Short mmCIF file of C-alpha atoms and ligand atoms in Angstrom, two decimals:
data_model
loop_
_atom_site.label_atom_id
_atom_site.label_comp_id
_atom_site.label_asym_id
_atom_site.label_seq_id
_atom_site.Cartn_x
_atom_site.Cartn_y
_atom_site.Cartn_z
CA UNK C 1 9.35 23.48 -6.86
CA UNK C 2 13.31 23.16 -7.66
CA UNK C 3 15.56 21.29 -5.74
CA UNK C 4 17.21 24.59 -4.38
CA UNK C 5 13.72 25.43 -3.20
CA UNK C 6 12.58 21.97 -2.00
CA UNK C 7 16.14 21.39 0.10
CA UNK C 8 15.48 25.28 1.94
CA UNK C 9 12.13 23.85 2.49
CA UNK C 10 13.90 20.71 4.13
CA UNK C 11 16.40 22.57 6.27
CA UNK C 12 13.68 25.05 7.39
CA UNK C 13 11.67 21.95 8.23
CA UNK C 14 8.92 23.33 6.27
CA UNK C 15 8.42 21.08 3.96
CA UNK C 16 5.56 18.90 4.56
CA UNK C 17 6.28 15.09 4.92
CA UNK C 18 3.51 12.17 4.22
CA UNK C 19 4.41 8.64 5.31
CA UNK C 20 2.38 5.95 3.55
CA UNK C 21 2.02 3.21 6.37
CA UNK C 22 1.85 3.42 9.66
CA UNK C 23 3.26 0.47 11.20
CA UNK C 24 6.48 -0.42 13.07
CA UNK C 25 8.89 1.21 10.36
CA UNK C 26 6.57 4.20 9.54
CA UNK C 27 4.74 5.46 12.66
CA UNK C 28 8.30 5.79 14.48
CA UNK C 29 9.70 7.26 11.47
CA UNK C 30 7.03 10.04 11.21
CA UNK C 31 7.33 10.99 15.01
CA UNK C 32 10.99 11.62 14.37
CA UNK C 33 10.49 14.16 11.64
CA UNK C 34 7.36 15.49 13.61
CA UNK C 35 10.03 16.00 16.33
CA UNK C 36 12.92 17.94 14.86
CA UNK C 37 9.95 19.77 13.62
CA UNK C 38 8.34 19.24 10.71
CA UNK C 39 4.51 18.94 9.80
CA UNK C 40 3.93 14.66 9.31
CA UNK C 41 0.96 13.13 7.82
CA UNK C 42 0.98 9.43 8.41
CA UNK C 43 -1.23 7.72 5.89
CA UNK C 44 -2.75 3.97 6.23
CA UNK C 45 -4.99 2.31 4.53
CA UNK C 46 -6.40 0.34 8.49
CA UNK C 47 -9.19 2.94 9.21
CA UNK C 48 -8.98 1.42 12.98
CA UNK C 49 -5.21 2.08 13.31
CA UNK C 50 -5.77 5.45 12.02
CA UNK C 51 -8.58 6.20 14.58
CA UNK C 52 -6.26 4.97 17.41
CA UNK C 53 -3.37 7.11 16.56
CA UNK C 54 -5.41 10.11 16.53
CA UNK C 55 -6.55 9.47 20.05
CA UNK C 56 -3.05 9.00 20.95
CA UNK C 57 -2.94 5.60 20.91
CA UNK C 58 0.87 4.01 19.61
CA UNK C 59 0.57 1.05 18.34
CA UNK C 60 5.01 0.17 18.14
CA UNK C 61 6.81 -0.51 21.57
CA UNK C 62 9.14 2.42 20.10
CA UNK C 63 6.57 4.65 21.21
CA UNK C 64 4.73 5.90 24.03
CA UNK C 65 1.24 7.22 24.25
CA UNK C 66 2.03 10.45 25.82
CA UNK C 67 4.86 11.19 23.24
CA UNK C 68 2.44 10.89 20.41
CA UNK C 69 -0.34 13.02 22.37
CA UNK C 70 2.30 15.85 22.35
CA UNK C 71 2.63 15.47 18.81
CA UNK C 72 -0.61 15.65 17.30
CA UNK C 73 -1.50 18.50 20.48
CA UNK C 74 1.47 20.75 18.53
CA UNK C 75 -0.42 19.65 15.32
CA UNK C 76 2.90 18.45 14.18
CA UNK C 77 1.61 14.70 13.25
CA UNK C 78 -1.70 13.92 11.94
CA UNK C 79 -2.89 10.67 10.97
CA UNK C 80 -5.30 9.52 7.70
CA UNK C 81 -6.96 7.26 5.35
CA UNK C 82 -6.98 10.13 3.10
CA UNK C 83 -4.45 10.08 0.07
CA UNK C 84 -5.67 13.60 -0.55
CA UNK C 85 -2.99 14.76 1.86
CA UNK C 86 -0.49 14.05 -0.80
CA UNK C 87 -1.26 17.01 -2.79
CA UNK C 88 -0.05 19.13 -0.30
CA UNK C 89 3.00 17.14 0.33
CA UNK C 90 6.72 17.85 -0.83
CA UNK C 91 8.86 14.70 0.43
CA UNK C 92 6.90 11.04 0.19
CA UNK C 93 7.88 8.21 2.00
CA UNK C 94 6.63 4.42 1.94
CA UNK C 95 6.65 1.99 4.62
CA UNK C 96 4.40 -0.46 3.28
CA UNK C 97 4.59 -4.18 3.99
CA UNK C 98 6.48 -6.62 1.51
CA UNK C 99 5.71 -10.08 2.35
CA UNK C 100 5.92 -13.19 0.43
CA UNK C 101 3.20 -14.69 -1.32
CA UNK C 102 2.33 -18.60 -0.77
CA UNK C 103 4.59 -19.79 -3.30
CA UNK C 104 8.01 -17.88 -1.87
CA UNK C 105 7.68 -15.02 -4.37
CA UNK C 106 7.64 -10.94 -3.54
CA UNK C 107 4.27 -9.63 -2.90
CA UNK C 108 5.08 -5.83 -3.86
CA UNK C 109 1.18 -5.14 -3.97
CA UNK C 110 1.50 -2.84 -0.82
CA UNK C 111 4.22 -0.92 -2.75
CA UNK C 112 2.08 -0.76 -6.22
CA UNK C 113 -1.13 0.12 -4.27
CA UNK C 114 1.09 3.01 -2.63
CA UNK C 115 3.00 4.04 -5.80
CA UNK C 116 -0.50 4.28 -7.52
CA UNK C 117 -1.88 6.65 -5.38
CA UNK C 118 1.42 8.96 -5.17
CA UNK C 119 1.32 9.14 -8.75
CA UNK C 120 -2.43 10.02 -9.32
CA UNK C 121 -1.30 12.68 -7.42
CA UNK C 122 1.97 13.10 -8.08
CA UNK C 123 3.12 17.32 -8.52
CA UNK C 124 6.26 18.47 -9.46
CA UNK C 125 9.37 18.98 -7.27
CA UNK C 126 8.34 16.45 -4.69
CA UNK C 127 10.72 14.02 -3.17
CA UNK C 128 9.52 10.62 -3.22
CA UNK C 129 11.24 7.46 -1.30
CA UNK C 130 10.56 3.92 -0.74
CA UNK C 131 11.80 2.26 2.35
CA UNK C 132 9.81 -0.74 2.33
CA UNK C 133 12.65 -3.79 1.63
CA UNK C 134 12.35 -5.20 -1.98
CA UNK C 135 14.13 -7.02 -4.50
CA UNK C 136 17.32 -4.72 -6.16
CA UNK C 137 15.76 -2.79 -9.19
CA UNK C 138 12.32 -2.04 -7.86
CA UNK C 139 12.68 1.89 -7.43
CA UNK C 140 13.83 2.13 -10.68
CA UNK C 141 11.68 -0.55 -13.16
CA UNK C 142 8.65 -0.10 -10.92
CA UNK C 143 8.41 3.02 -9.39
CA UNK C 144 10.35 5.41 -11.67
CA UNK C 145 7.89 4.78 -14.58
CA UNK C 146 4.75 5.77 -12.81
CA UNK C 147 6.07 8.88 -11.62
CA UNK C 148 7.14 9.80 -15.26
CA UNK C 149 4.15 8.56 -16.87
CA UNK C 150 3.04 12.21 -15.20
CA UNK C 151 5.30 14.09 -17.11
CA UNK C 152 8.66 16.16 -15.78
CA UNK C 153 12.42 15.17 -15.48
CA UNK C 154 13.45 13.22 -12.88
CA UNK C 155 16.32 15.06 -10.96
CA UNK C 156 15.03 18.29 -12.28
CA UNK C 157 10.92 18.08 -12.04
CA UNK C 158 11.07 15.72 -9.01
CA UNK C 159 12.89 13.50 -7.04
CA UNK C 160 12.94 9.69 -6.33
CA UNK C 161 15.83 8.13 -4.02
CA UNK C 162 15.44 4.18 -1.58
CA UNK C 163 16.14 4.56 1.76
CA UNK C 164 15.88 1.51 3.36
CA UNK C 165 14.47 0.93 7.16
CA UNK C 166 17.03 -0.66 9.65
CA UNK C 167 14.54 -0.15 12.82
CA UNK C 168 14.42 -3.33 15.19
CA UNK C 169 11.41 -2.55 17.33
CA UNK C 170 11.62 -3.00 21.01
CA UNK C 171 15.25 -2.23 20.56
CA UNK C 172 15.73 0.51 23.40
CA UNK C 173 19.22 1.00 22.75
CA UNK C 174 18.88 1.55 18.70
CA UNK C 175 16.04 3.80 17.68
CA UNK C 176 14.97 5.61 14.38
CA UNK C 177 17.09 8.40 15.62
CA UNK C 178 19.97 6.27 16.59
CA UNK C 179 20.86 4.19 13.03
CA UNK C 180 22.55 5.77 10.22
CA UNK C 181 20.72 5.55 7.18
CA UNK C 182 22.06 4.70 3.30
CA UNK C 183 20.68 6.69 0.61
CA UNK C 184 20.73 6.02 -2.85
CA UNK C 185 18.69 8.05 -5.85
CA UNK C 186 18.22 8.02 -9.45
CA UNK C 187 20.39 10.80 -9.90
CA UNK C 188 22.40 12.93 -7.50
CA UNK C 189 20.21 15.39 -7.30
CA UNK C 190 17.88 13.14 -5.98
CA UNK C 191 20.35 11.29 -3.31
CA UNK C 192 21.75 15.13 -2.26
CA UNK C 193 18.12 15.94 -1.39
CA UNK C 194 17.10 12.62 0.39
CA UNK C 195 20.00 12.65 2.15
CA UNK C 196 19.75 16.12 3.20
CA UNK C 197 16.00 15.03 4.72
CA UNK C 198 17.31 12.07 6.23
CA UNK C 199 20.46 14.02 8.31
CA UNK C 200 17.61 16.15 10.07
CA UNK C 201 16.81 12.96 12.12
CA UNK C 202 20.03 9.88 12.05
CA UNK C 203 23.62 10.93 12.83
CA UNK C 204 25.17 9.55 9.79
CA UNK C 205 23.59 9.32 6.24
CA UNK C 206 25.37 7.19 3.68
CA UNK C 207 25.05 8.53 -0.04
CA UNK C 208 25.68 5.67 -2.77
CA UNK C 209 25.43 5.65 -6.53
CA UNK C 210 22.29 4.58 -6.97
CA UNK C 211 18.58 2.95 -5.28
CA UNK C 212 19.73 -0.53 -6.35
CA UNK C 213 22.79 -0.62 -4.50
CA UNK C 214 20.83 1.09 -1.44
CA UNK C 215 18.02 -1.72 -2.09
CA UNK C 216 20.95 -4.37 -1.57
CA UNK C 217 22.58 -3.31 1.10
CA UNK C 218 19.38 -3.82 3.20
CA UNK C 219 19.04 -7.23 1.66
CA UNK C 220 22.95 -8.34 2.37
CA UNK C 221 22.27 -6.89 5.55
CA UNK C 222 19.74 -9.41 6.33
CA UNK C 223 21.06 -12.49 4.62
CA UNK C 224 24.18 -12.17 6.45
CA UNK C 225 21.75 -12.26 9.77
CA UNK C 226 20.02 -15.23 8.30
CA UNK C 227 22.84 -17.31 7.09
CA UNK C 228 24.61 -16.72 10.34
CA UNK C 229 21.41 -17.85 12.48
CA UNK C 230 21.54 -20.77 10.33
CA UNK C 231 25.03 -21.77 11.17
CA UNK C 232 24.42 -21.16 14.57
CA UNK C 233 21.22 -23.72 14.07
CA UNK C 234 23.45 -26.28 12.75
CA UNK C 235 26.25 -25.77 15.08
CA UNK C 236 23.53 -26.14 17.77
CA UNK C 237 22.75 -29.98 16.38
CA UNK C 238 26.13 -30.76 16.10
CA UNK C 239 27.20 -29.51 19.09
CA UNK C 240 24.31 -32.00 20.66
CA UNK C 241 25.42 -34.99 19.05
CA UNK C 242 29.16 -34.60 20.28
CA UNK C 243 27.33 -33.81 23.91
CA UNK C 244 28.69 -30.03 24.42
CA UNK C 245 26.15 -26.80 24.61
CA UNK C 246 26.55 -24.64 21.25
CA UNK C 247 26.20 -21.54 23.82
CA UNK C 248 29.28 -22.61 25.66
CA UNK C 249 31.45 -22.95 22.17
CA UNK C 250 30.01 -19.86 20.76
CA UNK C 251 30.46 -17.98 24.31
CA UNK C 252 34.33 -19.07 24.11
CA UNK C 253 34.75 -17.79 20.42
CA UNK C 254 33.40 -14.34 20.74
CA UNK C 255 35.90 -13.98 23.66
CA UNK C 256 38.33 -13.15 20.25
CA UNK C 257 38.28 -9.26 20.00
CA UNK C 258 38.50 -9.32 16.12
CA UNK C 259 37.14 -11.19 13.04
CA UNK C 260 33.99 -12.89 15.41
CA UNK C 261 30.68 -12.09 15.51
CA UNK C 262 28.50 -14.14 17.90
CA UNK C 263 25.07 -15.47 16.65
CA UNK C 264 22.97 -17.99 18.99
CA UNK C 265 20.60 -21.23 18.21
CA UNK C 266 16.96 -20.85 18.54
CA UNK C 267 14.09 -23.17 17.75
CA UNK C 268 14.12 -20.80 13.91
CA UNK C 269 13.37 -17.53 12.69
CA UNK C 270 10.48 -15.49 12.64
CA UNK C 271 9.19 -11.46 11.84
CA UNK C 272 8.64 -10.29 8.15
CA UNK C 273 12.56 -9.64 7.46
CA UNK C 274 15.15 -12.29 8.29
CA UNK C 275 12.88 -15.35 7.03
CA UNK C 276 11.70 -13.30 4.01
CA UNK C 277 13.93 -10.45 2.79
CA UNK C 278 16.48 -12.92 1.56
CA UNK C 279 13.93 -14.72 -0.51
CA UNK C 280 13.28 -11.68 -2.08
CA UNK C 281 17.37 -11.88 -3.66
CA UNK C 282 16.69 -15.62 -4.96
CA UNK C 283 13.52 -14.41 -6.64
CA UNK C 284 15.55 -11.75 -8.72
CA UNK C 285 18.52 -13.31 -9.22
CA UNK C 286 16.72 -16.37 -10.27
CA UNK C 287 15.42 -14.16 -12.95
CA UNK C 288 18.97 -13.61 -13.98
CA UNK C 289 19.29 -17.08 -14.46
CA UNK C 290 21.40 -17.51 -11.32
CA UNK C 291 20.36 -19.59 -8.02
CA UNK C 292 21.71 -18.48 -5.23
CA UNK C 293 22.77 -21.36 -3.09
CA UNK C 294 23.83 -19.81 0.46
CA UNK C 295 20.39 -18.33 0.89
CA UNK C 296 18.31 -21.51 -0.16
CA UNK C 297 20.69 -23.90 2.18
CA UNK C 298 20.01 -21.06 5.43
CA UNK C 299 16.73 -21.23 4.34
CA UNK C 300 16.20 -24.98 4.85
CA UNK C 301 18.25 -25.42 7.90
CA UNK C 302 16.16 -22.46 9.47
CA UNK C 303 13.02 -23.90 8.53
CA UNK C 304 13.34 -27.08 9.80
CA UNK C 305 14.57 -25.80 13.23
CA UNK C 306 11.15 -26.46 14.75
CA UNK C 307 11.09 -30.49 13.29
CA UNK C 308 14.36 -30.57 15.72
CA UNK C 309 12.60 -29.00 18.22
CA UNK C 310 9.63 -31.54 18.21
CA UNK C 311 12.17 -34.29 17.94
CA UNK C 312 14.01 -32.92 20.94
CA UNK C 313 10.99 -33.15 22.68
CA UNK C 314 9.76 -36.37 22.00
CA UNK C 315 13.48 -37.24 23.10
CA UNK C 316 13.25 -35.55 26.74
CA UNK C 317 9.82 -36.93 27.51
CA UNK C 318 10.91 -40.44 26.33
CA UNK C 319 13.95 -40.41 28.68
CA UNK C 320 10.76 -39.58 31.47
CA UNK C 321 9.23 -42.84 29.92
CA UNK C 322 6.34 -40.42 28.77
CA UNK C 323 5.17 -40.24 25.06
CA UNK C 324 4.34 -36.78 23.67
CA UNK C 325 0.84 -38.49 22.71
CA UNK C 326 -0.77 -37.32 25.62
CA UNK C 327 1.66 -35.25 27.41
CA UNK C 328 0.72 -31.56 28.10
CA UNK C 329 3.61 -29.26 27.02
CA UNK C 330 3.42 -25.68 27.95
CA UNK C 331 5.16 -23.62 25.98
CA UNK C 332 6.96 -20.24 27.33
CA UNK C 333 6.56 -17.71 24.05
CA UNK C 334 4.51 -17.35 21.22
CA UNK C 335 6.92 -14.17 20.02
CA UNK C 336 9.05 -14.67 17.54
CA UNK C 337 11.89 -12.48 19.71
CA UNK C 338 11.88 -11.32 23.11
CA UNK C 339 9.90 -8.53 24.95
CA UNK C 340 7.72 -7.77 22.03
CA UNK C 341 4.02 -9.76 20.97
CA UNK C 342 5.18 -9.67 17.66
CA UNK C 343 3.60 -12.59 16.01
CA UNK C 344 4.58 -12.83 12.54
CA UNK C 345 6.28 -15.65 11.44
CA UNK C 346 7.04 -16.95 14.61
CA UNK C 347 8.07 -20.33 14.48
CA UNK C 348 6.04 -20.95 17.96
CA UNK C 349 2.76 -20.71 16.11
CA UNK C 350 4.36 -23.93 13.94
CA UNK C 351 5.85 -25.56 16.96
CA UNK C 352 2.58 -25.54 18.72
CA UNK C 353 0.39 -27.21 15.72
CA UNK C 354 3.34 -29.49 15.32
CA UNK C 355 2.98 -30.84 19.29
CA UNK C 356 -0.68 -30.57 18.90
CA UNK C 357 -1.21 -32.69 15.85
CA UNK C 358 1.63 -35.30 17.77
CA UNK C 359 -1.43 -35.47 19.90
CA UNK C 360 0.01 -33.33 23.03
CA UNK C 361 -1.85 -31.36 25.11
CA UNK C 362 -0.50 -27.83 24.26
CA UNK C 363 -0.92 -24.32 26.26
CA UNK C 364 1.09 -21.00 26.18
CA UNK C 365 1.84 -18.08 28.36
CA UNK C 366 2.91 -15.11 26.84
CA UNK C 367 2.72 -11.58 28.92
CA UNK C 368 3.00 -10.06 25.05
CA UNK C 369 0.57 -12.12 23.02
CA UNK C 370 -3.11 -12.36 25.05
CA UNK C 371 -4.28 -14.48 22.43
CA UNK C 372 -4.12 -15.37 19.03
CA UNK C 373 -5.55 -17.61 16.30
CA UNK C 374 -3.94 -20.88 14.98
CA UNK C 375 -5.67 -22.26 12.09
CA UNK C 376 -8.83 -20.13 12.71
CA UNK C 377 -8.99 -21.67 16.32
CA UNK C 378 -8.45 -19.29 19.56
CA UNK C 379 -5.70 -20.15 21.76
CA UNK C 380 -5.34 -17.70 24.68
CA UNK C 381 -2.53 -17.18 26.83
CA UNK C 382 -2.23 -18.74 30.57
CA UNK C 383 -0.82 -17.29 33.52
CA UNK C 384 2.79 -18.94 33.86
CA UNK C 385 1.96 -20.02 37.95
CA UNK C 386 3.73 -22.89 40.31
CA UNK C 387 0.36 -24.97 39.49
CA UNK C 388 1.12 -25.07 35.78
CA UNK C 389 4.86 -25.14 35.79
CA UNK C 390 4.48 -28.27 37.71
CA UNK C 391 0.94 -30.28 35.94
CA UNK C 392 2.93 -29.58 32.69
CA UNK C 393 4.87 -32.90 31.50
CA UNK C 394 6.77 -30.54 29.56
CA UNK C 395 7.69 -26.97 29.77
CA UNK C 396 9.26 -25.76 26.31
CA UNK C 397 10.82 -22.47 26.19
CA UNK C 398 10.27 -20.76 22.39
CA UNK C 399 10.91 -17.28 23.50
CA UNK C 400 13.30 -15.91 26.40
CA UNK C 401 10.64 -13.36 27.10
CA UNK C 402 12.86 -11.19 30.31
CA UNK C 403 9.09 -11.52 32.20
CA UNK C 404 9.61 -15.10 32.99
CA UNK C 405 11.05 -16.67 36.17
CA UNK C 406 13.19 -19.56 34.92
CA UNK C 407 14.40 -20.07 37.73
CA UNK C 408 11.29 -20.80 39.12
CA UNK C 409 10.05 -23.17 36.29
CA UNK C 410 13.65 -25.20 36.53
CA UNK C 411 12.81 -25.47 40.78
CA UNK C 412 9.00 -26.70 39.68
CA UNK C 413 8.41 -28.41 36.04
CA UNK C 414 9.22 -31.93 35.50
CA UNK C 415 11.02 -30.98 32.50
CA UNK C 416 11.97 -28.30 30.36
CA UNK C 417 13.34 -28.15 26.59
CA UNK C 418 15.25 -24.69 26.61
CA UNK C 419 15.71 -23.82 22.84
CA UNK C 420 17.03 -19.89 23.84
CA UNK C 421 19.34 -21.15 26.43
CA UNK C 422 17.01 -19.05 28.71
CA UNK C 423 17.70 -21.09 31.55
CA UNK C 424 21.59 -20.82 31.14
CA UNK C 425 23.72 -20.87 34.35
CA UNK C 426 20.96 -22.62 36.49
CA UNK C 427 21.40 -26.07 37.16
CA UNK C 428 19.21 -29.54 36.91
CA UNK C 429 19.64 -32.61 36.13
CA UNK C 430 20.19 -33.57 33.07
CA UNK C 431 17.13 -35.28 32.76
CA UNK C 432 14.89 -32.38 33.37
CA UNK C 433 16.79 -30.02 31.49
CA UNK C 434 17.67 -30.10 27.78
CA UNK C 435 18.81 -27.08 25.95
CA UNK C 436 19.20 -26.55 21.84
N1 NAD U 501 9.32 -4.24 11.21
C1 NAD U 501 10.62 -4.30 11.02
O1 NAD U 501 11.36 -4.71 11.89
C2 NAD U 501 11.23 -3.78 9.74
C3 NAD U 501 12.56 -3.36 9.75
C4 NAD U 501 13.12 -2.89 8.60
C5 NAD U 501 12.37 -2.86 7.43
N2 NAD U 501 11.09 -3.30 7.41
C6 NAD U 501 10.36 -3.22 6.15
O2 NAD U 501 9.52 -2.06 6.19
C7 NAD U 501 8.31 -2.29 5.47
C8 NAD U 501 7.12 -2.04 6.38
O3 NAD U 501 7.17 -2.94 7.47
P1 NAD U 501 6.36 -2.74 8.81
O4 NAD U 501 6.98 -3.67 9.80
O5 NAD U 501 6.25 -1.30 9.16
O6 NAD U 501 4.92 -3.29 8.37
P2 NAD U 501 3.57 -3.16 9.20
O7 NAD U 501 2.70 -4.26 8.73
O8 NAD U 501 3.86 -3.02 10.65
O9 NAD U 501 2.96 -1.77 8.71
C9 NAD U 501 2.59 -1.52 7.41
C10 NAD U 501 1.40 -0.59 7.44
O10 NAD U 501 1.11 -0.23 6.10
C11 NAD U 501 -0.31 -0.16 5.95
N3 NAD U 501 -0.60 -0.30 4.52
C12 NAD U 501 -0.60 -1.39 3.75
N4 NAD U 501 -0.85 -1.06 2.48
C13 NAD U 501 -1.01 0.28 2.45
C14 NAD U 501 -1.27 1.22 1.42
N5 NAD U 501 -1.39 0.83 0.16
N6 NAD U 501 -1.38 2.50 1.76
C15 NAD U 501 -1.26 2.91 3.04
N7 NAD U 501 -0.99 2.07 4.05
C16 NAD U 501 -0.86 0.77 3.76
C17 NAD U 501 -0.83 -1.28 6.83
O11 NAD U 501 -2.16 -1.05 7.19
C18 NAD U 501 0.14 -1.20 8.02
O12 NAD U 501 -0.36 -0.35 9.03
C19 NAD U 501 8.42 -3.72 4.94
O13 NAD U 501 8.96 -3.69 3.66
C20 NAD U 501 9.40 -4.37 5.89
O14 NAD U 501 10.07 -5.46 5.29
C21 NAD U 501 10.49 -3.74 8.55
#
């Protein structure tokens, strides 16, 4: 197919889209184009999550149930195990995951695993883009030479263009449909026709010269969230040891209308983008023989946001007389963020080995997160009630979930260590009530 017949394929919305994972960046993405109107298939390796979104089942707050149902009843979105489907496709997309491995470096074995099947059956005049986020370069030194290890011109035989994802799940006010997009391909052929697919569903596409630049943008994008969260971490412990609240400062400075951009403390950061995207950067650039400094300090400070948080602690009970050895802390969020049960990352999971090897007595409630495993030991959410709230020694808030009452835990716990300034505008003593 030639681009003139692949783009009237695109504005017809005939052309027939795969997406290769299915999780919070895919699955949403998929529904949109199954929308506006074109045929999706929405490919994952999880055989379970594939069953489940056939029956209707969403597994991303971004979606509901009934919305998918309507979907798959118009036979506009289909989902499979089966790479097969990518024979019949015209435009490609991945969404696989790109994590870090154990020793800080990119794990791009989702993206190879996905490439590798695209390729075997790779046909000419398809579109293919990545989204996943990845160190600058990788479209072109990774994923370009597959595809032309099957013969034909790129630009001419087929198509290959990053696009990356800006969704923040459980974001009601930004969607898939809501956030412009940037576009960059190998050659303009290529970013013409992705962008052309990517204006059927965003309000504003951004063309630039080429993926790498599109592959860093996403990653400035998120070091500039990181390094900011880290300032505001520091800020936060400075702020305590000259006695004023970080929230108040920061509150007063955004009041300027120009050249300020609030970011808030927290007890550090979790998900799979803002702790590990900008690690991704270091890892190339360190290949260029540079080290990138800003990104390795954020780094640390973030990191070490839940030591301060245990030492905070200990702090708060001591001025009770009580020693954390002992004490039972229940902690409010295992989330990394609020209103979701995303887990990943989250520095609660850290936080609550940290109290429990201190020797406390550690529980959670989290409406979001039922349960989950902590070095291959269950720990299952309890109900936040007046009974708990006020046996705890210590009630530390990790995630400002909107589903608690923090009103009611400042009227009944003993104590409580507010690292989200959740509790901000109620007052208590200031021996019952410490906040990051
Ligand atoms: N979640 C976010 O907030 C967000 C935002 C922007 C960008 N991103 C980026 O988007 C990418 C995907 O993230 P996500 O949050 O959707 O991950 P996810 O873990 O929620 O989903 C990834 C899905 O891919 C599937 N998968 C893994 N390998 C596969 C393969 N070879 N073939 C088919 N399916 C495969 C997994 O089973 C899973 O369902 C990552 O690079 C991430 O950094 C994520």
């Amino acid at each position: 197919m030639s681009q003139t017949s692949l783009a009237q394929r695109i504005a017809e919305r005939s052309a027939r889209v795969a997406i290769i994972g299915q999780g919070y960046v895919g699955l949403p993405l998929a529904v949109e184009f199954a929308r506006v109107g074109f045929t999706v298939a929405g490919i994952d390796t999880d055989l379970d999550k594939v069953t489940a979104l056939n029956l209707g089942r969403s597994c991303t707050p971004d979606l509901t149930d009934e919305d998918l149902k309507a979907l798959i009843r118009d036979g506009r979105y289909e989902a499979t195990t089966e790479f097969a489907v990518l024979e019949r496709s015209d435009v490609v997309i991945i969404c696989v995951p790109t994590p870090l491995r154990k020793s800080k470096d990119p794990d791009i074995s989702y993206v190879v695993s996905a490439a590798t099947e695209v390729a075997a059956r790779f046909h000419p005049g398809q579109l293919v883009v990545l989204e996943s986020t990845t160190y600058p370069e990788t479209t072109e030194e990774l994923l370009l030479p597959m595809l032309q290890a099957k013969g034909g011109k790129i630009g001419e035989d087929f198509f290959l263009a990053f696009s990356p994802e800006r969704i923040d799940p459980g974001n009601p006010t930004f969607r898939v449909g809501d956030i412009p997009k940037v576009v960059g391909g190998v050659t303009p052929a290529c970013t013409e026709l992705a962008a052309a697919l990517y204006r059927s569903i965003v309000p504003r596409v951004r063309e630039v010269s080429s993926p790498k630049v599109a592959e860093l943008a996403k990653l400035y994008e998120n070091v500039f969230r990181n390094v900011n969260i880290a300032l505001a971490n520091e800020f936060a412990l400075m702020c305590r040891r000259l006695g004023v609240s970080a929230k108040e400062v920061i509150d007063a400075a955004a009041t300027k209308p120009f050249g300020f951009m609030p970011f808030y403390p927290g007890p550090g950061i979790g998900g799979h983008c803002i702790p590990v995207d900008p690690l991704y950067l270091s890892w190339k650039l360190r290949l260029n023989g540079y080290e990138p400094r800003f990104i390795a300090l954020a780094d640390e400070i973030n990191r070490s946001m839940p030591d301060r948080v245990v030492e905070m602690t200990i702090e708060a009970l001591n001025h009770r007389r009580k020693a954390l050895n002992g004490a039972h802390v229940l902690m409010l969020g295992m989330a990394y963020k609020r209103g979701v049960g995303h887990t990943r990352e989250s520095p609660a999971i850290e936080l609550f080995k940290m109290l429990r090897d201190k020797g406390a007595e550690v529980s959670y409630a989290d409406p979001h997160v039922p349960s989950i495993g902590i070095d291959g030991v269950l720990a299952k959410a309890v109900e936040l009630t007046d009974e708990r709230l006020a046996a705890s020694d210590c009630v530390l808030i990790v995630t400002d979930h909107p589903e608690f009452d923090y009103h009611r835990a400042v009227e009944i716990a003993p104590l409580i260590v507010d690292t989200r300034n959740a509790t901000w505008g109620i007052s208590a003593p200031k021996d019952r009530l410490v906040r990051l």
